[in-house]
Amino acid sequence: MERRLQKAAACVEDSSSAIPEEEEESNPGAGMPYILISTQIRLETGPTNVGDEFSDPAVMNYLGARKTTVLGNNFSEYHVEEPPRLVLDKLEKIGFRVLSMTGVGQTLVWCLHKEAE
């Protein structure tokens, strides 16, 4: 058993060194091809969540989103007061396309993708 654990640990060490380290970007969200937006079913007229703290600031600025942190959360989110339909229209104008949409409990979620330029 101990021998198997040693082999597994060695395998993990070997495979982790094969993963190329990416250069740290000043903005890890810049140029990200995916975006998630969501809203509560009873709030279909807004507000709409349009990103997290790592979202592309250029896209968030284009949407007119403001970054907020809810008391008790250790993360930030971007919100707009507009309904999801208007947000989807704006994102389509800059090249995003809806990949999927689902309902999770009382939340509606859209996943969008933008092709590389």
PDB file of C-alpha atoms in Angstrom:
ATOM      1  CA  MET A   1       0.000   0.000   0.000  1.00  0.00           C
ATOM      2  CA  GLU A   2       2.769   2.424   0.948  1.00  0.00           C
ATOM      3  CA  ARG A   3       4.588   1.610  -2.299  1.00  0.00           C
ATOM      4  CA  ARG A   4       1.454   2.496  -4.328  1.00  0.00           C
ATOM      5  CA  LEU A   5       1.157   5.838  -2.538  1.00  0.00           C
ATOM      6  CA  GLN A   6       4.807   6.623  -3.278  1.00  0.00           C
ATOM      7  CA  LYS A   7       4.287   5.768  -6.967  1.00  0.00           C
ATOM      8  CA  ALA A   8       1.147   7.920  -7.115  1.00  0.00           C
ATOM      9  CA  ALA A   9       2.941  10.837  -5.456  1.00  0.00           C
ATOM     10  CA  ALA A  10       5.851  10.519  -7.892  1.00  0.00           C
ATOM     11  CA  CYS A  11       3.432  10.433 -10.823  1.00  0.00           C
ATOM     12  CA  VAL A  12       1.696  13.595  -9.615  1.00  0.00           C
ATOM     13  CA  GLU A  13       5.041  15.356  -9.153  1.00  0.00           C
ATOM     14  CA  ASP A  14       6.166  14.334 -12.665  1.00  0.00           C
ATOM     15  CA  SER A  15       2.917  15.402 -14.333  1.00  0.00           C
ATOM     16  CA  SER A  16       2.775  18.746 -12.529  1.00  0.00           C
ATOM     17  CA  SER A  17       6.217  19.690 -13.823  1.00  0.00           C
ATOM     18  CA  ALA A  18       4.991  19.029 -17.386  1.00  0.00           C
ATOM     19  CA  ILE A  19       2.300  21.689 -17.082  1.00  0.00           C
ATOM     20  CA  PRO A  20       3.642  24.950 -18.529  1.00  0.00           C
ATOM     21  CA  GLU A  21       3.507  27.879 -16.166  1.00  0.00           C
ATOM     22  CA  GLU A  22       1.670  30.831 -17.658  1.00  0.00           C
ATOM     23  CA  GLU A  23       2.962  34.328 -17.222  1.00  0.00           C
ATOM     24  CA  GLU A  24       0.940  36.201 -14.658  1.00  0.00           C
ATOM     25  CA  GLU A  25      -1.258  38.779 -16.360  1.00  0.00           C
ATOM     26  CA  SER A  26      -2.001  42.150 -14.851  1.00  0.00           C
ATOM     27  CA  ASN A  27      -5.682  41.404 -15.524  1.00  0.00           C
ATOM     28  CA  PRO A  28      -6.508  37.691 -15.468  1.00  0.00           C
ATOM     29  CA  GLY A  29     -10.009  38.327 -16.900  1.00  0.00           C
ATOM     30  CA  ALA A  30      -8.962  40.253 -19.996  1.00  0.00           C
ATOM     31  CA  GLY A  31      -9.906  38.530 -23.205  1.00  0.00           C
ATOM     32  CA  MET A  32     -11.831  35.700 -21.549  1.00  0.00           C
ATOM     33  CA  PRO A  33     -14.123  34.100 -24.138  1.00  0.00           C
ATOM     34  CA  TYR A  34     -16.891  33.011 -21.718  1.00  0.00           C
ATOM     35  CA  ILE A  35     -19.277  35.031 -19.588  1.00  0.00           C
ATOM     36  CA  LEU A  36     -22.101  34.000 -17.250  1.00  0.00           C
ATOM     37  CA  ILE A  37     -25.050  36.254 -16.524  1.00  0.00           C
ATOM     38  CA  SER A  38     -27.861  35.500 -14.106  1.00  0.00           C
ATOM     39  CA  THR A  39     -30.946  36.907 -12.452  1.00  0.00           C
ATOM     40  CA  GLN A  40     -33.594  35.792  -9.987  1.00  0.00           C
ATOM     41  CA  ILE A  41     -36.859  34.569 -11.576  1.00  0.00           C
ATOM     42  CA  ARG A  42     -38.938  37.063  -9.612  1.00  0.00           C
ATOM     43  CA  LEU A  43     -36.550  39.862 -10.666  1.00  0.00           C
ATOM     44  CA  GLU A  44     -36.653  39.364 -14.446  1.00  0.00           C
ATOM     45  CA  THR A  45     -36.651  43.138 -14.851  1.00  0.00           C
ATOM     46  CA  GLY A  46     -33.265  43.434 -13.129  1.00  0.00           C
ATOM     47  CA  PRO A  47     -30.821  43.597 -11.575  1.00  0.00           C
ATOM     48  CA  THR A  48     -28.679  41.205 -13.601  1.00  0.00           C
ATOM     49  CA  ASN A  49     -25.414  39.682 -12.360  1.00  0.00           C
ATOM     50  CA  VAL A  50     -22.916  40.000 -15.203  1.00  0.00           C
ATOM     51  CA  GLY A  51     -19.566  38.905 -13.808  1.00  0.00           C
ATOM     52  CA  ASP A  52     -17.240  38.128 -10.961  1.00  0.00           C
ATOM     53  CA  GLU A  53     -14.159  39.921  -9.676  1.00  0.00           C
ATOM     54  CA  PHE A  54     -12.034  38.370 -12.441  1.00  0.00           C
ATOM     55  CA  SER A  55     -14.267  39.479 -15.334  1.00  0.00           C
ATOM     56  CA  ASP A  56     -12.872  41.522 -18.213  1.00  0.00           C
ATOM     57  CA  PRO A  57     -13.038  45.172 -17.053  1.00  0.00           C
ATOM     58  CA  ALA A  58     -13.566  46.395 -20.631  1.00  0.00           C
ATOM     59  CA  VAL A  59     -16.722  44.280 -20.989  1.00  0.00           C
ATOM     60  CA  MET A  60     -17.944  45.286 -17.524  1.00  0.00           C
ATOM     61  CA  ASN A  61     -17.381  48.959 -18.398  1.00  0.00           C
ATOM     62  CA  TYR A  62     -19.248  48.516 -21.705  1.00  0.00           C
ATOM     63  CA  LEU A  63     -22.214  47.037 -19.819  1.00  0.00           C
ATOM     64  CA  GLY A  64     -22.127  49.842 -17.252  1.00  0.00           C
ATOM     65  CA  ALA A  65     -21.705  47.320 -14.442  1.00  0.00           C
ATOM     66  CA  ARG A  66     -20.751  48.193 -10.903  1.00  0.00           C
ATOM     67  CA  LYS A  67     -18.644  45.946  -8.703  1.00  0.00           C
ATOM     68  CA  THR A  68     -20.137  45.103  -5.317  1.00  0.00           C
ATOM     69  CA  THR A  69     -19.295  42.841  -2.399  1.00  0.00           C
ATOM     70  CA  VAL A  70     -22.176  41.542  -0.294  1.00  0.00           C
ATOM     71  CA  LEU A  71     -21.544  41.595   3.445  1.00  0.00           C
ATOM     72  CA  GLY A  72     -20.350  38.154   4.502  1.00  0.00           C
ATOM     73  CA  ASN A  73     -19.086  37.126   1.049  1.00  0.00           C
ATOM     74  CA  ASN A  74     -15.366  36.932   0.339  1.00  0.00           C
ATOM     75  CA  PHE A  75     -15.822  37.686  -3.379  1.00  0.00           C
ATOM     76  CA  SER A  76     -17.120  40.526  -5.544  1.00  0.00           C
ATOM     77  CA  GLU A  77     -19.675  40.521  -8.355  1.00  0.00           C
ATOM     78  CA  TYR A  78     -20.601  42.911 -11.139  1.00  0.00           C
ATOM     79  CA  HIS A  79     -24.263  43.964 -11.445  1.00  0.00           C
ATOM     80  CA  VAL A  80     -26.338  46.094 -13.800  1.00  0.00           C
ATOM     81  CA  GLU A  81     -29.857  47.358 -13.136  1.00  0.00           C
ATOM     82  CA  GLU A  82     -31.054  46.313 -16.612  1.00  0.00           C
ATOM     83  CA  PRO A  83     -33.016  43.117 -17.319  1.00  0.00           C
ATOM     84  CA  PRO A  84     -31.181  40.124 -18.807  1.00  0.00           C
ATOM     85  CA  ARG A  85     -32.708  40.664 -22.266  1.00  0.00           C
ATOM     86  CA  LEU A  86     -31.021  44.055 -22.614  1.00  0.00           C
ATOM     87  CA  VAL A  87     -27.721  42.664 -21.309  1.00  0.00           C
ATOM     88  CA  LEU A  88     -27.905  39.808 -23.836  1.00  0.00           C
ATOM     89  CA  ASP A  89     -28.585  42.325 -26.640  1.00  0.00           C
ATOM     90  CA  LYS A  90     -25.551  44.401 -25.618  1.00  0.00           C
ATOM     91  CA  LEU A  91     -23.283  41.358 -25.416  1.00  0.00           C
ATOM     92  CA  GLU A  92     -24.419  40.167 -28.853  1.00  0.00           C
ATOM     93  CA  LYS A  93     -23.373  43.525 -30.327  1.00  0.00           C
ATOM     94  CA  ILE A  94     -19.778  42.896 -29.205  1.00  0.00           C
ATOM     95  CA  GLY A  95     -19.631  39.319 -30.463  1.00  0.00           C
ATOM     96  CA  PHE A  96     -20.922  37.118 -27.634  1.00  0.00           C
ATOM     97  CA  ARG A  97     -23.357  34.296 -28.455  1.00  0.00           C
ATOM     98  CA  VAL A  98     -25.547  32.319 -26.041  1.00  0.00           C
ATOM     99  CA  LEU A  99     -24.286  28.751 -25.630  1.00  0.00           C
ATOM    100  CA  SER A 100     -26.774  27.591 -23.029  1.00  0.00           C
ATOM    101  CA  MET A 101     -29.417  28.750 -20.603  1.00  0.00           C
ATOM    102  CA  THR A 102     -30.830  27.016 -17.552  1.00  0.00           C
ATOM    103  CA  GLY A 103     -32.849  27.533 -14.431  1.00  0.00           C
ATOM    104  CA  VAL A 104     -31.273  26.604 -11.103  1.00  0.00           C
ATOM    105  CA  GLY A 105     -33.805  26.887  -8.301  1.00  0.00           C
ATOM    106  CA  GLN A 106     -35.051  30.472  -8.513  1.00  0.00           C
ATOM    107  CA  THR A 107     -32.101  31.620 -10.648  1.00  0.00           C
ATOM    108  CA  LEU A 108     -31.887  31.944 -14.439  1.00  0.00           C
ATOM    109  CA  VAL A 109     -28.364  31.551 -15.869  1.00  0.00           C
ATOM    110  CA  TRP A 110     -27.020  32.183 -19.381  1.00  0.00           C
ATOM    111  CA  CYS A 111     -23.585  31.079 -20.609  1.00  0.00           C
ATOM    112  CA  LEU A 112     -22.186  33.107 -23.513  1.00  0.00           C
ATOM    113  CA  HIS A 113     -19.070  32.679 -25.653  1.00  0.00           C
ATOM    114  CA  LYS A 114     -17.117  35.025 -27.894  1.00  0.00           C
ATOM    115  CA  GLU A 115     -15.046  33.613 -30.767  1.00  0.00           C
ATOM    116  CA  ALA A 116     -11.371  34.561 -30.841  1.00  0.00           C
ATOM    117  CA  GLU A 117     -10.657  37.499 -33.097  1.00  0.00           C
TER     118      GLU A 117
END
